[in-house]
CSV table of C-alpha atoms and ligand atoms in Angstrom, one decimal:
chain,number,residue,atom,x,y,z
A,221,UNK,CA,-2.6,16.8,13.1
A,222,UNK,CA,-0.4,16.4,15.9
A,223,UNK,CA,-0.2,19.6,17.9
A,224,UNK,CA,2.6,20.1,20.5
A,225,UNK,CA,-0.4,19.0,23.1
A,226,UNK,CA,-0.6,15.7,21.9
A,227,UNK,CA,3.3,15.2,21.3
A,228,UNK,CA,4.3,15.8,24.6
A,229,UNK,CA,1.7,13.3,25.9
A,230,UNK,CA,2.9,10.8,23.9
A,231,UNK,CA,6.4,11.2,25.0
A,232,UNK,CA,5.7,11.3,28.6
A,233,UNK,CA,4.0,8.2,28.0
A,234,UNK,CA,7.4,7.2,26.9
A,235,UNK,CA,6.8,7.1,22.9
A,236,UNK,CA,10.5,6.0,21.9
A,237,UNK,CA,9.8,6.4,17.7
A,238,UNK,CA,10.4,9.6,15.3
A,239,UNK,CA,7.9,11.9,15.0
A,240,UNK,CA,8.1,13.9,12.3
A,241,UNK,CA,5.6,17.0,11.4
A,242,UNK,CA,4.4,18.5,8.6
A,243,UNK,CA,6.7,16.4,5.9
A,244,UNK,CA,5.7,16.6,2.3
A,245,UNK,CA,3.6,13.4,1.5
A,246,UNK,CA,5.5,14.0,-2.1
A,247,UNK,CA,8.6,12.1,-0.2
A,248,UNK,CA,6.3,9.6,1.2
A,249,UNK,CA,4.7,8.0,-1.9
A,250,UNK,CA,6.0,6.5,-5.4
A,251,UNK,CA,3.4,8.9,-7.6
A,252,UNK,CA,5.9,11.7,-5.7
A,253,UNK,CA,2.8,13.9,-4.7
A,254,UNK,CA,1.2,14.9,-2.1
A,255,UNK,CA,0.9,17.7,0.7
A,256,UNK,CA,1.9,17.7,4.2
A,257,UNK,CA,1.5,15.2,6.8
A,258,UNK,CA,2.7,14.5,10.3
A,259,UNK,CA,4.1,10.8,10.3
A,260,UNK,CA,4.7,8.9,13.5
A,261,UNK,CA,6.8,6.0,13.5
A,262,UNK,CA,6.4,3.3,16.9
A,263,UNK,CA,9.7,1.2,17.2
A,264,UNK,CA,7.8,-1.2,18.7
A,265,UNK,CA,4.2,-3.4,20.1
A,266,UNK,CA,4.6,-0.5,23.3
A,267,UNK,CA,5.2,2.4,21.1
A,268,UNK,CA,2.3,1.6,18.9
A,269,UNK,CA,0.2,0.9,22.4
A,270,UNK,CA,0.9,4.5,23.4
A,271,UNK,CA,0.2,6.0,20.6
A,272,UNK,CA,-3.1,4.4,19.9
A,273,UNK,CA,-4.0,5.1,23.5
A,274,UNK,CA,-3.5,9.2,23.6
A,275,UNK,CA,-5.6,9.0,20.0
A,276,UNK,CA,-8.1,7.0,21.4
A,277,UNK,CA,-8.2,9.2,24.7
A,278,UNK,CA,-8.4,12.7,22.5
A,279,UNK,CA,-10.6,11.3,19.4
A,280,UNK,CA,-8.2,11.3,16.9
A,281,UNK,CA,-8.3,9.4,13.8
A,282,UNK,CA,-5.4,8.2,12.7
A,283,UNK,CA,-4.0,6.2,9.2
A,284,UNK,CA,-1.4,3.4,7.9
A,285,UNK,CA,1.3,4.5,5.8
A,286,UNK,CA,3.0,1.6,4.1
A,287,UNK,CA,5.5,2.8,1.4
A,288,UNK,CA,2.9,4.8,-0.2
A,289,UNK,CA,3.0,3.0,-3.3
A,290,UNK,CA,-1.0,3.1,-3.7
A,291,UNK,CA,-1.9,6.2,-2.6
A,292,UNK,CA,-2.6,9.6,-3.8
A,293,UNK,CA,-2.3,12.4,-1.6
A,294,UNK,CA,-4.1,15.5,-2.0
A,295,UNK,CA,-2.2,18.5,-2.8
A,296,UNK,CA,-3.8,20.3,0.8
A,297,UNK,CA,-2.3,17.5,2.8
A,298,UNK,CA,-3.5,14.8,5.5
A,299,UNK,CA,-4.9,16.1,8.5
A,300,UNK,CA,-4.9,12.8,10.3
A,301,UNK,CA,-2.2,11.5,11.5
A,302,UNK,CA,-0.4,8.9,10.0
A,303,UNK,CA,1.5,5.8,11.3
A,304,UNK,CA,4.4,3.8,9.6
A,305,UNK,CA,5.4,0.6,10.7
A,306,UNK,CA,8.7,0.4,9.0
A,307,UNK,CA,11.1,1.3,11.6
A,308,UNK,CA,9.7,-1.2,14.1
A,309,UNK,CA,7.6,-4.0,12.6
A,310,UNK,CA,10.1,-4.9,10.3
A,311,UNK,CA,11.3,-8.6,11.5
A,312,UNK,CA,11.0,-11.6,9.6
A,313,UNK,CA,11.3,-15.1,11.0
A,314,UNK,CA,11.1,-18.0,9.8
A,315,UNK,CA,10.4,-21.7,11.6
A,316,UNK,CA,10.7,-24.6,9.1
A,317,UNK,CA,9.4,-23.4,6.0
A,318,UNK,CA,6.9,-21.3,7.8
A,319,UNK,CA,7.6,-17.6,7.3
A,320,UNK,CA,6.1,-14.5,10.0
A,321,UNK,CA,6.7,-11.0,8.5
A,322,UNK,CA,6.2,-7.9,10.5
A,323,UNK,CA,3.9,-5.6,8.7
A,324,UNK,CA,6.6,-2.8,7.6
A,325,UNK,CA,8.2,-5.5,6.1
A,326,UNK,CA,9.0,-4.7,2.2
A,327,UNK,CA,7.5,-7.2,-0.1
A,328,UNK,CA,10.4,-6.9,-2.0
A,329,UNK,CA,12.7,-7.3,1.1
A,330,UNK,CA,10.4,-10.6,1.8
A,331,UNK,CA,11.0,-12.0,-1.7
A,332,UNK,CA,14.7,-11.6,-0.9
A,333,UNK,CA,14.7,-13.6,2.4
A,334,UNK,CA,13.0,-16.2,0.2
A,335,UNK,CA,15.6,-16.5,-2.7
A,336,UNK,CA,17.8,-16.5,0.5
A,337,UNK,CA,16.4,-19.5,2.1
A,338,UNK,CA,15.3,-21.3,-0.8
A,339,UNK,CA,11.5,-21.1,0.1
A,340,UNK,CA,9.0,-20.5,-2.9
A,341,UNK,CA,5.7,-19.5,-3.0
A,342,UNK,CA,5.7,-15.8,-3.4
A,343,UNK,CA,7.0,-16.1,-6.7
A,344,UNK,CA,4.7,-14.3,-9.0
A,345,UNK,CA,4.6,-11.2,-6.1
A,346,UNK,CA,7.8,-9.7,-7.8
A,347,UNK,CA,8.3,-6.5,-8.5
A,348,UNK,CA,5.3,-5.3,-6.1
A,349,UNK,CA,7.2,-2.2,-4.5
A,350,UNK,CA,4.6,-2.2,-1.2
A,351,UNK,CA,4.9,-3.6,2.6
A,352,UNK,CA,3.2,-6.8,4.0
A,353,UNK,CA,1.0,-4.3,6.0
A,354,UNK,CA,-0.3,-2.4,2.8
A,355,UNK,CA,-0.2,-5.6,0.6
A,356,UNK,CA,-2.6,-7.2,3.1
A,357,UNK,CA,-4.8,-4.5,3.8
A,358,UNK,CA,-4.6,-3.9,-1.0
A,359,UNK,CA,-4.8,-7.8,-1.2
A,360,UNK,CA,-2.1,-6.7,-3.7
A,361,UNK,CA,-1.5,-9.6,-6.1
A,362,UNK,CA,0.0,-9.9,-9.6
A,363,UNK,CA,0.0,-13.3,-12.1
A,364,UNK,CA,-3.1,-14.6,-10.4
A,365,UNK,CA,-1.5,-14.6,-6.9
A,366,UNK,CA,-2.7,-12.2,-4.4
A,367,UNK,CA,-1.6,-11.7,-0.7
A,368,UNK,CA,-4.4,-13.1,0.9
A,369,UNK,CA,-4.1,-17.0,-1.2
A,370,UNK,CA,-0.5,-16.6,0.2
A,371,UNK,CA,-1.0,-16.2,4.4
A,372,UNK,CA,-2.1,-18.6,7.0
A,373,UNK,CA,-2.7,-16.0,9.6
A,374,UNK,CA,-2.8,-12.2,10.2
A,375,UNK,CA,-2.1,-10.1,13.3
A,376,UNK,CA,-3.9,-6.9,13.5
A,377,UNK,CA,-4.3,-4.5,16.2
A,378,UNK,CA,-8.0,-2.4,16.1
A,379,UNK,CA,-8.4,1.4,17.5
A,380,UNK,CA,-8.8,0.7,21.1
A,381,UNK,CA,-5.6,-1.4,21.1
A,382,UNK,CA,-6.6,-4.7,21.0
A,383,UNK,CA,-4.4,-7.4,19.5
A,384,UNK,CA,-6.2,-10.3,17.6
A,385,UNK,CA,-4.7,-13.4,15.8
A,386,UNK,CA,-6.8,-13.8,12.4
A,387,UNK,CA,-6.9,-17.3,10.5
A,388,UNK,CA,-6.9,-16.9,6.8
A,389,UNK,CA,-10.5,-18.2,6.8
A,390,UNK,CA,-11.8,-15.7,9.2
A,391,UNK,CA,-10.7,-12.8,7.0
A,392,UNK,CA,-12.8,-11.9,4.1
A,393,UNK,CA,-10.5,-11.2,1.3
A,394,UNK,CA,-12.0,-9.5,-2.2
A,395,UNK,CA,-10.5,-8.1,-5.1
A,396,UNK,CA,-7.8,-5.7,-3.8
A,397,UNK,CA,-9.2,-5.4,-0.4
A,398,UNK,CA,-10.3,-6.7,2.8
A,399,UNK,CA,-13.1,-6.6,5.2
A,400,UNK,CA,-11.6,-5.1,8.0
A,401,UNK,CA,-13.1,-2.0,10.2
A,402,UNK,CA,-11.2,1.2,9.8
A,403,UNK,CA,-8.5,1.7,12.3
A,404,UNK,CA,-7.2,-2.0,12.5
A,405,UNK,CA,-3.8,-2.3,11.8
A,406,UNK,CA,-2.0,-5.3,10.3
A,407,UNK,CA,1.0,-6.0,12.6
A,408,UNK,CA,2.7,-9.1,11.3
A,409,UNK,CA,1.4,-12.4,9.2
A,410,UNK,CA,2.5,-15.8,8.4
A,411,UNK,CA,3.7,-17.4,5.2
A,412,UNK,CA,3.3,-21.0,4.6
A,413,UNK,CA,6.0,-21.7,2.1
A,414,UNK,CA,7.2,-24.4,0.6
A,415,UNK,CA,11.0,-25.6,0.1
A,416,UNK,CA,12.3,-25.1,-3.5
A,417,UNK,CA,15.7,-24.3,-5.5
A,418,UNK,CA,17.2,-21.4,-4.9
A,419,UNK,CA,18.4,-20.5,-8.3
A,420,UNK,CA,14.5,-21.6,-9.9
A,421,UNK,CA,12.7,-19.4,-7.0
A,422,UNK,CA,15.3,-16.1,-8.2
A,423,UNK,CA,14.8,-17.4,-12.0
A,424,UNK,CA,11.0,-17.4,-11.8
A,425,UNK,CA,11.0,-13.8,-9.9
A,426,UNK,CA,13.3,-12.5,-12.3
A,427,UNK,CA,11.0,-13.7,-15.2
A,428,UNK,CA,7.8,-12.2,-13.4
A,429,UNK,CA,10.0,-8.9,-12.8
A,430,UNK,CA,11.0,-8.7,-16.4
A,431,UNK,CA,7.6,-9.1,-17.6
A,432,UNK,CA,6.5,-6.7,-15.3
A,433,UNK,CA,9.3,-4.4,-16.7
A,434,UNK,CA,8.0,-4.8,-20.3
A,435,UNK,CA,4.4,-3.7,-19.7
A,436,UNK,CA,4.2,-1.2,-17.1
A,437,UNK,CA,6.0,1.7,-16.9
A,438,UNK,CA,8.4,0.7,-13.6
A,439,UNK,CA,10.8,3.8,-13.5
A,440,UNK,CA,8.2,6.7,-13.3
A,441,UNK,CA,6.5,7.8,-10.6
A,442,UNK,CA,3.3,6.0,-10.6
A,443,UNK,CA,0.7,4.7,-7.7
A,444,UNK,CA,0.4,1.5,-10.2
A,445,UNK,CA,-2.8,0.4,-11.3
A,446,UNK,CA,-5.1,3.2,-11.3
A,447,UNK,CA,-8.6,1.6,-11.7
A,448,UNK,CA,-9.9,-1.7,-11.0
A,449,UNK,CA,-10.2,-3.9,-13.7
A,450,UNK,CA,-14.0,-4.2,-14.2
A,451,UNK,CA,-15.4,-8.0,-14.2
A,452,UNK,CA,-14.1,-9.8,-17.1
A,453,UNK,CA,-12.5,-6.2,-19.1
A,454,UNK,CA,-9.1,-4.8,-18.3
A,455,UNK,CA,-9.6,-1.2,-17.4
A,456,UNK,CA,-6.1,-0.9,-19.6
A,457,UNK,CA,-7.5,-2.0,-23.1
A,458,UNK,CA,-10.6,0.2,-22.0
A,459,UNK,CA,-8.7,3.4,-21.4
A,460,UNK,CA,-6.7,2.6,-24.7
A,461,UNK,CA,-10.0,2.2,-26.4
A,462,UNK,CA,-11.5,5.3,-25.7
A,463,UNK,CA,-7.9,6.9,-27.1
A,464,UNK,CA,-6.8,8.0,-24.2
A,465,UNK,CA,-3.4,6.3,-23.8
A,466,UNK,CA,-0.2,8.8,-23.9
A,467,UNK,CA,-3.2,12.0,-22.9
A,468,UNK,CA,-1.9,14.4,-20.6
A,469,UNK,CA,-3.2,16.9,-18.1
A,470,UNK,CA,0.1,19.1,-16.5
A,471,UNK,CA,2.3,17.0,-15.4
A,472,UNK,CA,0.1,13.8,-14.9
A,473,UNK,CA,0.0,11.6,-18.2
A,474,UNK,CA,-1.6,7.9,-19.0
A,475,UNK,CA,1.2,5.7,-19.3
A,476,UNK,CA,1.6,5.2,-23.4
A,477,UNK,CA,3.3,1.7,-22.0
A,478,UNK,CA,0.2,0.9,-20.1
A,479,UNK,CA,-3.5,3.2,-20.1
A,480,UNK,CA,-4.0,2.0,-16.7
A,481,UNK,CA,-1.4,4.0,-14.7
A,482,UNK,CA,-0.8,7.7,-14.6
A,483,UNK,CA,2.4,8.6,-14.4
A,484,UNK,CA,4.2,11.8,-12.7
A,485,UNK,CA,6.2,13.4,-15.1
A,486,UNK,CA,8.3,15.6,-13.0
A,487,UNK,CA,5.8,18.1,-11.0
A,488,UNK,CA,2.3,16.7,-11.0
A,489,UNK,CA,-0.1,17.9,-8.7
A,490,UNK,CA,-3.1,15.7,-6.9
A,491,UNK,CA,-5.8,17.9,-8.7
A,492,UNK,CA,-3.9,17.2,-12.0
A,493,UNK,CA,-4.2,13.4,-11.3
A,494,UNK,CA,-7.8,13.5,-10.3
A,495,UNK,CA,-9.0,15.9,-12.9
A,496,UNK,CA,-7.0,12.9,-15.5
A,497,UNK,CA,-9.2,10.6,-13.2
A,498,UNK,CA,-12.3,12.0,-13.8
A,499,UNK,CA,-12.2,12.6,-17.7
A,500,UNK,CA,-11.1,8.9,-18.1
A,501,UNK,CA,-13.8,7.9,-16.0
A,502,UNK,CA,-16.4,10.2,-18.0
A,503,UNK,CA,-15.3,9.0,-21.6
A,504,UNK,CA,-15.0,4.6,-20.5
A,505,UNK,CA,-18.8,5.4,-19.0
A,506,UNK,CA,-20.1,7.4,-22.4
A,507,UNK,CA,-18.4,5.2,-24.6
A,508,UNK,CA,-17.9,1.9,-23.4
A,509,UNK,CA,-20.8,2.1,-20.7
A,510,UNK,CA,-18.2,0.9,-17.9
A,511,UNK,CA,-18.1,2.7,-14.7
A,512,UNK,CA,-14.2,2.4,-13.6
A,513,UNK,CA,-14.1,2.2,-9.7
A,514,UNK,CA,-10.5,3.4,-8.1
A,515,UNK,CA,-8.0,1.1,-7.1
A,516,UNK,CA,-5.6,4.2,-6.1
A,517,UNK,CA,-6.4,4.9,-2.4
A,518,UNK,CA,-7.3,8.9,-2.3
A,519,UNK,CA,-5.5,10.7,1.1
A,520,UNK,CA,-6.6,14.1,2.5
A,521,UNK,CA,-9.3,16.1,3.4
A,522,UNK,CA,-11.1,17.2,-0.4
A,523,UNK,CA,-12.2,19.8,1.4
A,524,UNK,CA,-8.9,21.5,2.4
A,525,UNK,CA,-8.3,21.7,-1.7
A,526,UNK,CA,-8.5,25.1,-2.7
B,170,FAD,C1,5.5,0.7,-9.8
B,170,FAD,C2,4.2,0.1,-8.9
B,170,FAD,C3,3.8,-1.2,-9.6
B,170,FAD,C4,2.7,-2.1,-8.6
B,170,FAD,N1,2.5,-3.3,-9.0
B,170,FAD,C5,1.3,-3.7,-8.2
B,170,FAD,C6,0.8,-5.0,-8.5
B,170,FAD,O1,1.6,-5.8,-9.5
B,170,FAD,N2,0.0,-5.3,-8.0
B,170,FAD,C7,-0.7,-5.0,-6.9
B,170,FAD,O2,-1.8,-5.3,-6.2
B,170,FAD,N3,-0.6,-3.8,-6.9
B,170,FAD,C8,0.6,-3.2,-7.2
B,170,FAD,N4,1.4,-2.1,-7.2
B,170,FAD,C9,0.3,-0.8,-6.1
B,170,FAD,C10,1.0,-1.3,-4.3
B,170,FAD,O3,2.3,-1.2,-4.8
B,170,FAD,C11,0.1,-2.0,-3.5
B,170,FAD,O4,-1.5,-1.7,-3.7
B,170,FAD,C12,1.0,-2.4,-2.0
B,170,FAD,O5,0.5,-3.8,-1.7
B,170,FAD,C13,1.0,-1.2,-0.9
B,170,FAD,O6,1.2,-1.1,-0.6
B,170,FAD,P1,2.1,0.1,0.6
B,170,FAD,O7,2.7,-0.3,1.3
B,170,FAD,O8,2.5,0.7,-0.2
B,170,FAD,O9,0.8,0.8,1.3
B,170,FAD,P2,0.2,2.1,1.3
B,170,FAD,O10,0.3,2.6,-0.5
B,170,FAD,O11,0.8,3.1,1.9
B,170,FAD,O12,-1.1,2.3,2.0
B,170,FAD,C14,-2.3,1.3,1.2
B,170,FAD,C15,-3.3,1.2,1.8
B,170,FAD,O13,-2.9,0.3,2.6
B,170,FAD,C16,-2.9,0.7,4.6
B,170,FAD,N5,-1.9,0.0,5.2
B,170,FAD,C17,-0.5,0.3,5.1
B,170,FAD,N6,-0.1,-0.3,5.6
B,170,FAD,C18,-0.7,-1.1,6.6
B,170,FAD,C19,-0.7,-1.9,8.0
B,170,FAD,N7,0.4,-2.1,8.3
B,170,FAD,N8,-2.1,-1.9,8.4
B,170,FAD,C20,-3.4,-1.6,7.9
B,170,FAD,N9,-3.7,-1.0,7.0
B,170,FAD,C21,-2.5,-0.8,5.7
B,170,FAD,C22,-3.3,2.1,4.2
B,170,FAD,O14,-3.7,2.9,5.0
B,170,FAD,C23,-3.5,2.1,2.8
B,170,FAD,O15,-5.1,2.5,2.7
B,170,FAD,C24,2.0,-1.2,-7.9
B,170,FAD,C25,2.4,-0.3,-7.6
B,170,FAD,C26,3.9,0.7,-8.1
B,170,FAD,C27,4.0,1.9,-7.6
């Protein structure tokens, strides 16, 4: 938590950004679930450096928050302060066909930029609602394309405030993840794109988005896929196979459209979702012998749960 002493220190050091304390995370997550957290919105690199220095001095651990589209935040909230880059690291630059986007840029915004500038290469990512930083952290992907395949480098700040540019080859991307030490902040990434025809790029994005809309519950609150697909099988098919499609606990329901999505019907609590996750895991393991691994990131301190 950001106590008044820490807030005062940060302000004295010249932090210009917004500090919001004890905001309900249901307002900052696509799942519309989660208790309170403190969120800091650095305006620029200097602001971020001030935060990291203050946290390091006081031994405060922090976590990044992107668009909150891959998160399940516990009902009791999050003690660690959250840093959100959307108010300062939101620029997109272009040099020829090479695009550099800040960690806080929304992927839909980046795709829109590509259409405007007739740049091709990111079309299959249409419909992923995260940010560049969150997308790279999760190695988000769709239609056989993933973030790790479309960047040429990324710039990160570590927990001591040191900034480093890493080439794509220096980073180990895996299925829905990346090997980055805790506390590393993705500041920006470079995308080597190709020149294309604007209409064709737009049509392709619309095609991918349409396909997504037909198969995924995009208009209901969710956090995207709950589980990673095990090798060679789809988690959705396994869940459907054990008869849990449409199953409901409180206001948390296995989507009748796509069984690997849990949707919030209105006032689902994190506890409902976690109970449903456990039930799904148990049934799939008992009946199919497969252990499902979470794709969604659970944020908060379990010991605080009542
Ligand atoms: C309707 C819907 C559809 C989706 N479809 C897809 C899909 O097709 N494919 C797919 O892969 N995912 C999909 N997702 C999941 C989600 O959109 C992606 O994982 C996305 O990349 C998460 O980005 P975010 O900014 O929302 O990150 P958040 O959810 O805010 O955070 C996710 C993780 O990234 C970390 N993080 C965030 N920003 C940074 C940063 N700058 N530096 C370091 N770490 C950071 C956070 O600490 C957290 O651990 C979908 C989600 C929804 C709700």
